[in-house]
Tab-separated table of C-alpha atoms in Angstrom:
chain	number	residue	atom	x	y	z
A	176	MET	CA	-3.153	-42.949	12.967
A	177	ALA	CA	-4.129	-41.597	16.396
A	178	ASN	CA	-6.214	-38.844	17.817
A	179	ILE	CA	-3.816	-36.780	19.890
A	180	SER	CA	-4.759	-33.846	22.106
A	181	TRP	CA	-2.907	-31.215	24.162
A	182	LYS	CA	-2.816	-32.819	27.652
A	183	ASN	CA	-2.933	-29.806	29.930
A	184	VAL	CA	-5.353	-27.536	28.317
A	185	GLY	CA	-4.824	-23.975	29.584
A	186	THR	CA	-1.151	-24.605	30.320
A	187	ASN	CA	1.771	-23.272	28.167
A	188	GLY	CA	4.161	-25.807	26.772
A	189	ALA	CA	6.316	-26.965	23.813
A	190	TRP	CA	4.983	-28.996	20.882
A	191	ASN	CA	8.085	-31.129	20.791
A	192	VAL	CA	7.706	-32.486	24.341
A	193	ALA	CA	6.002	-35.905	24.344
A	194	GLY	CA	4.617	-35.523	27.827
A	195	ASN	CA	2.485	-32.598	26.689
A	196	TRP	CA	0.283	-34.801	24.575
A	197	THR	CA	-2.322	-37.499	25.340
A	198	GLY	CA	-4.070	-40.128	23.217
A	199	THR	CA	-1.306	-42.679	22.855
A	200	SER	CA	0.475	-44.969	25.312
A	201	PRO	CA	3.186	-44.138	25.776
A	202	ALA	CA	2.713	-40.444	25.130
A	203	ARG	CA	4.519	-39.160	22.071
A	204	ILE	CA	4.938	-36.155	19.832
A	205	PRO	CA	2.361	-35.926	16.979
A	206	THR	CA	3.385	-37.438	13.602
A	207	SER	CA	2.080	-36.821	10.120
A	208	SER	CA	-0.519	-39.563	10.495
A	209	ASP	CA	-2.101	-38.097	13.639
A	210	SER	CA	-5.195	-35.886	14.056
A	211	VAL	CA	-4.239	-33.176	16.520
A	212	THR	CA	-6.477	-31.124	18.753
A	213	ILE	CA	-5.316	-28.216	20.811
A	214	GLY	CA	-8.466	-27.495	22.806
A	215	SER	CA	-10.321	-24.580	24.447
A	216	PRO	CA	-8.969	-23.340	27.740
A	217	GLY	CA	-12.497	-22.608	28.970
A	218	ALA	CA	-12.309	-20.364	32.049
A	219	ILE	CA	-8.600	-21.192	32.731
A	220	GLY	CA	-7.149	-18.353	30.651
A	221	ASP	CA	-5.040	-17.764	27.584
A	222	TYR	CA	-2.325	-20.268	26.759
A	223	THR	CA	0.330	-20.877	24.116
A	224	VAL	CA	1.749	-24.007	22.460
A	225	THR	CA	5.162	-23.306	21.021
A	226	LEU	CA	6.696	-25.067	17.978
A	227	SER	CA	10.423	-24.348	17.745
A	228	GLY	CA	13.562	-26.342	16.965
A	229	THR	CA	12.029	-29.380	15.271
A	230	ALA	CA	9.430	-29.317	12.467
A	231	GLY	CA	5.875	-30.199	13.478
A	232	ALA	CA	3.518	-32.554	11.601
A	233	ALA	CA	-0.076	-33.868	11.700
A	234	SER	CA	-2.718	-35.231	9.363
A	235	SER	CA	-5.184	-32.596	10.659
A	236	LEU	CA	-5.040	-29.805	13.273
A	237	SER	CA	-7.855	-28.139	15.228
A	238	LEU	CA	-7.236	-25.076	17.447
A	239	SER	CA	-10.078	-23.879	19.701
A	240	GLY	CA	-10.300	-20.910	22.045
A	241	SER	CA	-13.129	-20.075	24.428
A	242	SER	CA	-15.669	-17.700	22.964
A	243	PHE	CA	-17.770	-17.680	26.127
A	244	PHE	CA	-14.761	-16.758	28.386
A	245	GLN	CA	-12.941	-14.957	25.657
A	246	ASN	CA	-9.701	-16.796	26.412
A	247	THR	CA	-7.356	-17.416	23.515
A	248	THR	CA	-5.479	-20.548	22.421
A	249	THR	CA	-2.281	-19.734	20.468
A	250	LEU	CA	0.101	-21.948	18.409
A	251	ALA	CA	3.335	-19.993	18.252
A	252	ILE	CA	5.664	-21.149	15.454
A	253	SER	CA	9.114	-19.699	15.907
A	254	ALA	CA	11.269	-19.905	12.785
A	255	ASP	CA	9.990	-23.390	12.086
A	256	THR	CA	7.841	-25.482	9.782
A	257	LEU	CA	4.442	-27.078	10.433
A	258	THR	CA	3.180	-29.587	7.845
A	259	VAL	CA	-0.463	-30.757	8.014
A	260	SER	CA	-1.411	-33.011	5.171
A	261	GLY	CA	-5.156	-32.411	5.607
A	262	ALA	CA	-7.056	-29.506	7.193
A	263	ILE	CA	-6.082	-26.816	9.638
A	264	THR	CA	-9.056	-25.427	11.455
A	265	ILE	CA	-8.530	-22.282	13.589
A	266	ASN	CA	-11.707	-21.593	15.519
A	267	ALA	CA	-12.819	-18.365	17.217
A	268	TYR	CA	-10.422	-17.117	19.939
A	269	ALA	CA	-7.657	-19.237	18.509
A	270	ALA	CA	-4.582	-18.121	16.541
A	271	ILE	CA	-1.380	-19.232	14.883
A	272	VAL	CA	1.341	-16.597	15.504
A	273	THR	CA	4.670	-16.835	13.585
A	274	THR	CA	8.051	-15.224	14.201
A	275	GLY	CA	11.230	-15.447	12.151
A	276	THR	CA	11.197	-17.296	8.845
A	277	SER	CA	8.440	-19.883	9.160
A	278	THR	CA	6.441	-22.177	6.866
A	279	ILE	CA	2.964	-23.795	7.156
A	280	ASN	CA	2.130	-26.524	4.612
A	281	THR	CA	-1.470	-27.686	4.440
A	282	ALA	CA	-4.187	-28.779	2.086
A	283	THR	CA	-6.855	-26.457	3.503
A	284	LEU	CA	-7.104	-23.741	6.187
A	285	THR	CA	-10.377	-22.529	7.585
A	286	GLY	CA	-11.999	-21.076	10.700
A	287	ALA	CA	-12.908	-17.836	12.437
A	288	GLY	CA	-9.488	-17.434	14.105
A	289	THR	CA	-6.317	-15.507	13.203
A	290	VAL	CA	-3.066	-16.081	11.525
A	291	LYS	CA	-0.600	-13.413	12.634
A	292	VAL	CA	2.852	-12.741	11.262
A	293	SER	CA	4.496	-11.088	14.306
A	294	SER	CA	7.949	-10.778	12.704
A	295	GLY	CA	9.906	-12.072	9.793
A	296	ALA	CA	8.168	-13.903	6.931
A	297	LEU	CA	5.564	-16.611	6.785
A	298	THR	CA	4.995	-18.829	3.772
A	299	LEU	CA	1.512	-20.361	3.850
A	300	ASN	CA	1.419	-23.233	1.354
A	301	ALA	CA	-2.192	-24.179	0.892
A	302	THR	CA	-2.576	-26.530	-2.029
A	303	THR	CA	-6.362	-26.760	-2.051
A	304	SER	CA	-7.993	-23.779	-0.318
A	305	ILE	CA	-8.064	-21.075	2.296
A	306	ASP	CA	-11.519	-20.295	3.728
A	307	ALA	CA	-13.451	-22.215	1.027
A	308	SER	CA	-16.118	-22.904	3.566
A	309	GLY	CA	-17.173	-21.954	7.078
A	310	SER	CA	-16.042	-18.689	8.579
A	311	ALA	CA	-13.366	-16.167	7.461
A	312	THR	CA	-9.860	-16.079	8.869
A	313	THR	CA	-8.156	-12.859	9.892
A	314	PHE	CA	-4.593	-12.330	8.562
A	315	ASP	CA	-2.649	-9.917	10.706
A	316	LEU	CA	0.706	-8.573	9.515
A	317	GLU	CA	2.891	-6.550	11.902
A	318	THR	CA	5.539	-3.986	10.939
A	319	GLY	CA	8.094	-5.178	8.295
A	320	THR	CA	6.588	-8.598	7.892
A	321	THR	CA	5.701	-10.654	4.798
A	322	LEU	CA	2.954	-13.213	4.230
A	323	THR	CA	3.412	-15.251	1.082
A	324	ILE	CA	0.636	-17.565	-0.062
A	325	THR	CA	1.752	-20.516	-2.190
A	326	GLY	CA	0.229	-23.734	-3.317
A	327	GLY	CA	-2.259	-22.353	-5.776
A	328	GLY	CA	-5.400	-23.033	-3.780
A	329	THR	CA	-8.350	-20.770	-3.784
A	330	PHE	CA	-8.315	-17.846	-1.296
A	331	GLY	CA	-11.736	-17.243	0.220
A	332	ALA	CA	-15.019	-17.594	-1.554
A	333	ALA	CA	-17.763	-15.331	-2.883
A	334	SER	CA	-19.432	-15.290	0.532
A	335	ILE	CA	-16.325	-15.936	2.757
A	336	ASN	CA	-13.807	-13.104	2.672
A	337	PRO	CA	-10.687	-13.462	4.844
A	338	THR	CA	-9.700	-10.066	6.141
A	339	LEU	CA	-6.270	-8.493	5.915
A	340	THR	CA	-4.903	-6.164	8.701
A	341	MET	CA	-1.576	-4.367	8.205
A	342	ASN	CA	-0.326	-2.990	11.483
A	343	GLY	CA	2.573	-0.477	11.613
A	344	THR	CA	4.480	-0.063	8.367
A	345	GLY	CA	6.216	-1.980	5.633
A	346	ALA	CA	4.006	-5.068	5.502
A	347	SER	CA	3.644	-7.221	2.399
A	348	PHE	CA	0.857	-9.674	1.359
A	349	ILE	CA	1.938	-11.822	-1.654
A	350	ASN	CA	-0.204	-14.295	-3.528
A	351	VAL	CA	1.073	-14.605	-7.088
A	352	VAL	CA	-0.045	-18.226	-7.661
A	353	THR	CA	-3.811	-18.195	-7.140
A	354	ALA	CA	-5.781	-16.906	-10.065
A	355	GLN	CA	-6.940	-13.372	-9.083
A	356	ALA	CA	-10.549	-14.324	-9.836
A	357	ASN	CA	-10.192	-16.840	-6.977
A	358	VAL	CA	-8.818	-14.258	-4.438
A	359	HIS	CA	-11.707	-13.091	-2.325
A	360	LEU	CA	-10.182	-10.687	0.236
A	361	GLY	CA	-12.417	-9.011	2.756
A	362	ALA	CA	-11.770	-5.689	4.392
A	363	ILE	CA	-8.140	-4.513	4.112
A	364	THR	CA	-7.215	-2.388	7.155
A	365	GLY	CA	-4.140	-0.291	7.914
A	366	PHE	CA	-2.832	-0.210	4.302
A	367	ASP	CA	-0.495	2.791	3.820
A	368	GLY	CA	2.312	4.009	1.710
A	369	THR	CA	4.844	1.571	3.056
A	370	ASP	CA	2.683	-1.486	2.487
A	371	LYS	CA	2.402	-3.772	-0.628
A	372	ILE	CA	-0.080	-6.296	-1.909
A	373	GLN	CA	0.996	-8.465	-4.870
A	374	LEU	CA	-1.476	-10.656	-6.813
A	375	LYS	CA	-1.290	-12.849	-9.842
A	376	SER	CA	-2.346	-10.604	-12.693
A	377	PHE	CA	-5.033	-11.524	-15.163
A	378	GLY	CA	-2.272	-10.887	-17.743
A	379	ALA	CA	-0.534	-7.968	-19.472
A	380	GLY	CA	-2.719	-4.880	-19.756
A	381	ASP	CA	-4.711	-5.130	-16.494
A	382	THR	CA	-6.447	-1.880	-15.697
A	383	TYR	CA	-7.950	-0.651	-12.385
A	384	VAL	CA	-10.643	1.711	-11.113
A	385	VAL	CA	-10.995	3.232	-7.677
A	386	SER	CA	-14.467	4.081	-6.488
A	387	GLY	CA	-14.857	5.169	-2.889
A	388	ASN	CA	-12.991	2.606	-0.797
A	389	THR	CA	-13.077	-0.062	-3.468
A	390	LEU	CA	-10.338	-0.968	-5.887
A	391	THR	CA	-11.409	-2.982	-8.883
A	392	ILE	CA	-8.791	-4.640	-11.140
A	393	TRP	CA	-9.864	-5.598	-14.702
A	394	ASN	CA	-8.239	-7.810	-17.290
A	395	ALA	CA	-7.235	-6.155	-20.561
A	396	ALA	CA	-10.448	-7.320	-22.321
A	397	HIS	CA	-12.567	-5.971	-19.488
A	398	SER	CA	-14.246	-9.338	-19.220
A	399	SER	CA	-13.051	-10.392	-15.852
A	400	SER	CA	-12.406	-8.471	-12.637
A	401	GLN	CA	-11.833	-8.634	-8.863
A	402	SER	CA	-12.606	-6.037	-6.254
A	403	TYR	CA	-10.908	-5.205	-2.985
A	404	THR	CA	-12.333	-3.009	-0.169
A	405	PHE	CA	-10.099	-0.863	1.963
A	406	ALA	CA	-10.921	0.562	5.400
A	407	SER	CA	-12.096	4.155	5.807
A	408	GLY	CA	-9.210	6.476	5.963
A	409	THR	CA	-7.099	4.762	3.335
A	410	ALA	CA	-5.430	7.102	0.864
A	411	MET	CA	-7.572	5.728	-2.043
A	412	SER	CA	-6.651	8.690	-4.305
A	413	ALA	CA	-3.043	7.579	-4.174
A	414	ILE	CA	-3.537	3.805	-4.764
A	415	THR	CA	-1.960	2.466	-7.896
A	416	VAL	CA	-1.645	-0.945	-9.508
A	417	ALA	CA	1.535	-1.733	-11.334
A	418	ASN	CA	0.882	-4.453	-13.925
A	419	THR	CA	3.104	-7.004	-15.551
A	420	ALA	CA	2.177	-10.106	-17.487
A	421	THR	CA	2.297	-12.094	-14.301
A	422	VAL	CA	1.890	-9.762	-11.300
A	423	ASP	CA	-0.313	-6.869	-10.161
A	424	THR	CA	1.337	-4.864	-7.373
A	425	ILE	CA	-0.948	-2.637	-5.303
A	426	THR	CA	0.735	0.282	-3.457
A	427	ILE	CA	-0.048	3.737	-2.381
A	428	CYS	CA	2.289	5.206	-4.913
A	429	PHE	CA	2.531	8.820	-4.058
A	430	MET	CA	2.697	11.268	-6.961
A	431	ALA	CA	1.506	8.542	-9.387
A	432	GLY	CA	-2.246	8.879	-9.698
A	433	SER	CA	-2.227	12.656	-9.566
A	434	MET	CA	-4.924	13.728	-12.133
A	435	ILE	CA	-3.965	16.241	-14.813
A	436	ARG	CA	-6.594	18.246	-16.784
A	437	THR	CA	-6.670	17.327	-20.562
A	438	PRO	CA	-9.049	18.243	-23.395
A	439	ASP	CA	-10.559	14.763	-22.866
A	440	GLY	CA	-10.904	14.967	-19.133
A	441	GLU	CA	-8.596	13.935	-16.279
A	442	ALA	CA	-5.615	11.705	-16.904
A	443	ALA	CA	-3.249	10.148	-14.275
A	444	ILE	CA	0.045	11.841	-14.653
A	445	GLU	CA	2.044	8.624	-15.068
A	446	THR	CA	-0.033	7.681	-18.164
A	447	LEU	CA	0.965	10.867	-20.151
A	448	LYS	CA	3.432	10.609	-22.972
A	449	PRO	CA	5.084	12.912	-25.469
A	450	GLY	CA	2.447	14.367	-27.850
A	451	ASP	CA	-0.484	14.022	-25.429
A	452	LEU	CA	-2.429	17.234	-24.953
A	453	VAL	CA	-2.891	18.790	-21.562
A	454	LEU	CA	-4.876	21.942	-20.691
A	455	THR	CA	-3.126	24.922	-19.119
A	456	ALA	CA	-4.774	27.016	-16.282
A	457	GLU	CA	-5.887	29.390	-19.052
A	458	GLY	CA	-7.644	26.590	-20.884
A	459	VAL	CA	-5.126	26.264	-23.771
A	460	ALA	CA	-4.290	22.797	-25.035
A	461	LYS	CA	-0.556	22.108	-25.268
A	462	PRO	CA	1.310	18.946	-26.145
A	463	VAL	CA	3.579	17.196	-23.643
A	464	ASN	CA	7.275	17.393	-24.681
A	465	TRP	CA	8.636	14.982	-22.059
A	466	LEU	CA	7.527	13.209	-18.887
A	467	GLY	CA	10.325	13.113	-16.408
A	468	ARG	CA	10.600	10.311	-13.941
A	469	GLN	CA	12.665	10.699	-10.837
A	470	THR	CA	13.072	7.690	-8.539
A	471	VAL	CA	13.619	8.717	-4.867
A	472	SER	CA	15.013	6.592	-2.103
A	473	THR	CA	14.327	7.760	1.511
A	474	LEU	CA	17.019	5.482	2.962
A	475	PHE	CA	19.811	8.057	3.094
A	476	ALA	CA	18.072	11.240	1.897
A	477	ASP	CA	17.220	14.364	3.859
A	478	PRO	CA	13.450	14.114	4.595
A	479	ALA	CA	12.976	17.821	4.065
A	480	ARG	CA	14.381	17.561	0.542
A	481	VAL	CA	12.624	14.429	-0.658
A	482	LEU	CA	9.387	13.647	1.254
A	483	PRO	CA	6.277	14.656	-0.686
A	484	ILE	CA	4.064	17.529	0.402
A	485	ARG	CA	0.382	16.621	0.877
A	486	VAL	CA	-1.968	19.519	0.011
A	487	LYS	CA	-5.322	18.503	1.322
A	488	ALA	CA	-8.463	18.903	-0.715
A	489	GLY	CA	-9.686	22.476	-0.453
A	490	ALA	CA	-6.518	23.723	1.343
A	491	LEU	CA	-5.785	26.468	-1.205
A	492	ALA	CA	-9.276	27.523	-2.239
A	493	GLU	CA	-12.723	26.003	-2.684
A	494	ASN	CA	-12.218	22.728	-4.600
A	495	THR	CA	-8.532	23.471	-4.952
A	496	PRO	CA	-7.207	20.870	-4.837
A	497	SER	CA	-10.223	18.863	-5.771
A	498	ARG	CA	-8.537	15.832	-4.035
A	499	ASP	CA	-5.459	15.571	-1.885
A	500	LEU	CA	-2.445	16.568	-4.054
A	501	LEU	CA	1.024	15.186	-3.443
A	502	VAL	CA	4.011	16.958	-4.991
A	503	SER	CA	7.742	17.240	-4.401
A	504	PRO	CA	8.797	19.993	-1.967
A	505	ASP	CA	10.364	22.180	-4.744
A	506	HIS	CA	7.279	21.937	-7.026
A	507	ALA	CA	5.591	25.339	-7.179
A	508	LEU	CA	1.913	26.001	-7.097
A	509	LEU	CA	0.275	29.291	-8.020
A	510	VAL	CA	-1.454	30.768	-4.963
A	511	GLU	CA	-3.016	34.198	-5.291
A	512	GLY	CA	-0.493	35.354	-7.921
A	513	VAL	CA	2.554	33.959	-6.242
A	514	MET	CA	4.510	30.811	-7.339
A	515	ILE	CA	5.016	29.072	-4.013
A	516	GLN	CA	7.166	25.951	-3.682
A	517	ALA	CA	5.139	23.275	-1.863
A	518	GLY	CA	7.650	22.865	0.978
A	519	ALA	CA	7.137	26.571	1.858
A	520	LEU	CA	3.306	26.046	2.183
A	521	VAL	CA	3.581	23.380	4.969
A	522	ASN	CA	1.486	24.492	7.978
A	523	GLY	CA	1.075	21.121	9.789
A	524	ALA	CA	-2.607	21.167	9.291
A	525	SER	CA	-4.023	21.393	5.787
A	526	ILE	CA	-0.621	21.162	4.142
A	527	ILE	CA	1.782	18.514	5.615
A	528	ARG	CA	4.925	16.794	4.882
A	529	GLU	CA	3.931	13.163	4.217
A	530	THR	CA	5.953	10.663	6.165
A	531	HIS	CA	4.115	7.389	5.351
A	532	VAL	CA	5.808	6.719	2.015
A	533	PRO	CA	7.436	3.680	0.372
A	534	GLN	CA	11.213	3.527	0.906
A	535	VAL	CA	11.487	4.047	-2.865
A	536	PHE	CA	8.921	6.034	-4.947
A	537	VAL	CA	8.768	8.080	-8.136
A	538	TYR	CA	8.076	11.756	-8.805
A	539	TYR	CA	6.670	12.711	-12.261
A	540	HIS	CA	7.309	16.036	-13.964
A	541	VAL	CA	5.482	17.244	-17.076
A	542	GLU	CA	7.398	19.440	-19.523
A	543	LEU	CA	5.695	21.423	-22.286
A	544	ASP	CA	7.301	23.611	-24.919
A	545	ASP	CA	7.263	26.509	-22.468
A	546	HIS	CA	6.989	27.112	-18.761
A	547	SER	CA	3.243	26.872	-18.068
A	548	LEU	CA	0.643	26.210	-15.363
A	549	ILE	CA	-1.315	23.002	-15.781
A	550	LEU	CA	-4.138	21.791	-13.531
A	551	ALA	CA	-3.189	19.008	-11.192
A	552	GLU	CA	-6.216	17.963	-9.096
A	553	ASN	CA	-7.638	21.345	-10.197
A	554	THR	CA	-4.625	23.251	-8.829
A	555	PRO	CA	-2.464	25.413	-10.946
A	556	ALA	CA	0.983	23.714	-10.888
A	557	GLU	CA	4.076	24.655	-12.807
A	558	THR	CA	5.382	22.506	-15.538
A	559	PHE	CA	8.980	21.382	-15.408
A	560	ILE	CA	11.604	23.963	-16.116
A	561	ASP	CA	15.244	23.054	-16.473
A	562	ASN	CA	16.468	24.891	-13.316
A	563	VAL	CA	17.890	21.712	-11.758
A	564	ASP	CA	20.193	19.118	-13.156
A	565	ARG	CA	18.053	17.121	-15.708
A	566	MET	CA	20.491	14.166	-15.208
A	567	ASN	CA	18.868	13.514	-11.826
A	568	PHE	CA	15.950	12.006	-13.725
A	569	ASP	CA	15.739	8.300	-14.549
A	570	ASN	CA	14.970	9.019	-18.171
A	571	TRP	CA	17.033	12.101	-18.920
A	572	HIS	CA	18.528	10.381	-21.931
A	573	GLU	CA	15.077	10.486	-23.629
A	574	PHE	CA	15.124	14.294	-23.512
A	575	GLN	CA	18.734	14.351	-24.662
A	576	ALA	CA	17.800	12.258	-27.685
A	577	LEU	CA	14.971	14.684	-28.506
A	578	TYR	CA	17.110	17.789	-28.020
A	579	PRO	CA	20.764	16.955	-28.314
A	580	GLU	CA	21.663	20.650	-28.330
A	581	GLY	CA	19.608	21.360	-25.291
A	582	LYS	CA	16.567	23.639	-24.975
A	583	SER	CA	16.119	26.895	-23.118
A	584	VAL	CA	12.749	27.860	-21.626
A	585	GLU	CA	11.794	31.228	-20.177
A	586	GLU	CA	10.392	31.156	-16.638
A	587	LEU	CA	6.873	32.491	-15.923
A	588	PRO	CA	6.814	36.093	-14.762
A	589	PHE	CA	5.394	35.474	-11.243
A	590	PRO	CA	7.122	36.174	-7.986
A	591	ARG	CA	8.476	32.922	-6.425
A	592	ALA	CA	8.513	31.988	-2.743
A	593	LYS	CA	11.010	29.248	-1.886
A	594	SER	CA	10.752	29.306	1.951
A	595	ARG	CA	7.921	29.882	4.408
A	596	ARG	CA	9.293	33.317	5.406
A	597	GLN	CA	8.966	34.451	1.757
A	598	VAL	CA	5.233	33.555	1.591
A	599	PRO	CA	3.278	36.788	1.926
A	600	VAL	CA	1.519	37.156	5.276
A	601	TYR	CA	-1.904	37.654	3.668
A	602	ILE	CA	-1.573	34.262	1.936
A	603	ARG	CA	-0.490	32.529	5.174
A	604	VAL	CA	-3.487	34.070	6.988
A	605	ALA	CA	-5.919	32.926	4.277
A	606	LEU	CA	-4.475	29.391	4.188
A	607	ALA	CA	-4.648	29.199	7.979
A	608	ALA	CA	-8.349	30.102	7.918
A	609	ARG	CA	-9.004	27.402	5.330
A	610	ALA	CA	-7.082	24.904	7.503
A	611	GLU	CA	-9.457	25.591	10.403
A	612	THR	CA	-12.440	24.904	8.111
A	613	ILE	CA	-10.938	21.670	6.909
A	614	ASP	CA	-10.032	20.564	10.533
A	615	ALA	CA	-13.605	21.311	11.635
A	616	ALA	CA	-15.018	19.218	8.709
A	617	GLU	CA	-12.642	16.348	9.464
A	618	SER	CA	-13.529	16.442	13.209
A	619	ALA	CA	-17.243	16.416	12.401
A	620	ALA	CA	-16.843	13.418	10.078
A	621	ALA	CA	-14.745	11.404	12.636
């Protein structure tokens, strides 16, 4: 075993060049029995050590930047593997940055530095712990990247919470091996409708509660939980947790999570089932006949036809909606006596076409025995009426089994606006005024 250090601190170079290292005679590339140090550049400036082409190894690895001069030391792993049998320590102003499909194997990882997945996918196999002591690491995921934690070690501690930043779109953080009670994430920043977090579930029947910017996941017995804090501006009202016996998947699942008024209070639309009672806008309790599910892929679809419409809280009237409401473009809302399809309401300010959505998402449609108005986020919204091909729904066969001969429903006797030009001018003027109020409030809060 030898103590091997980067020879020319402050100078870029390749890991797999013997002459770049010092501590042995003759100089050689580090092996699995060596303690490796890549030191602080001091006042020299940022520098990068690149591992590419041949797997790297060490018994321990320490990366140090310069806090005083704010110069950064980076270990860049390019589609390669680094195996450290002991500890990896990434100190302040130091980073490991990966590209392509890369793997880091280690017993422990700690420090105040950064692990950044710049492109592709990184598997971080930590068998004992990540940030069990010392300071918290920052994990930074760029657009379209995936960070998978394996090895089963603990992730963070009660007082040490590694942070997670998702830049751009389509990033995934996956840790389905560490018991969720041992996952102590710090602030989660940049999480949007294209991102995903997957964690090992407590078991089948996990539930979740969103309060402010905090998501808390509970086991079925409500005896164990873990909480996650998201940055201000995250669409918390749209966050959902899909549970299986092994995995909890956190996404901003648009349309799921919309709250529907029932005699017993508010219920998330995706939890409704045939026979459940919902309240109409007139306050009448009616049973659900069928809950239609329609999976939408944005890959080849026309955005104007499939992207959800976000109606911001208060956009239609005071406390209407009570929270941001997301609906399909063809879904009609009752506004001042007119049934207006959501796509016709878009004004670019208080009512917008949502573009930050998963590549695949699900719309839900409630059908009652008649065409009614129910309250979605305190907004009168039409129930499903069979004026489109029901076979577009994932579960159309369920309705077919209930009503093999079909079922006709009379449409509500309100005028309907399907395009913006059909929306009465007085309604457009009123909504524009409300949009100015919302914009002023958002500007004041910023």
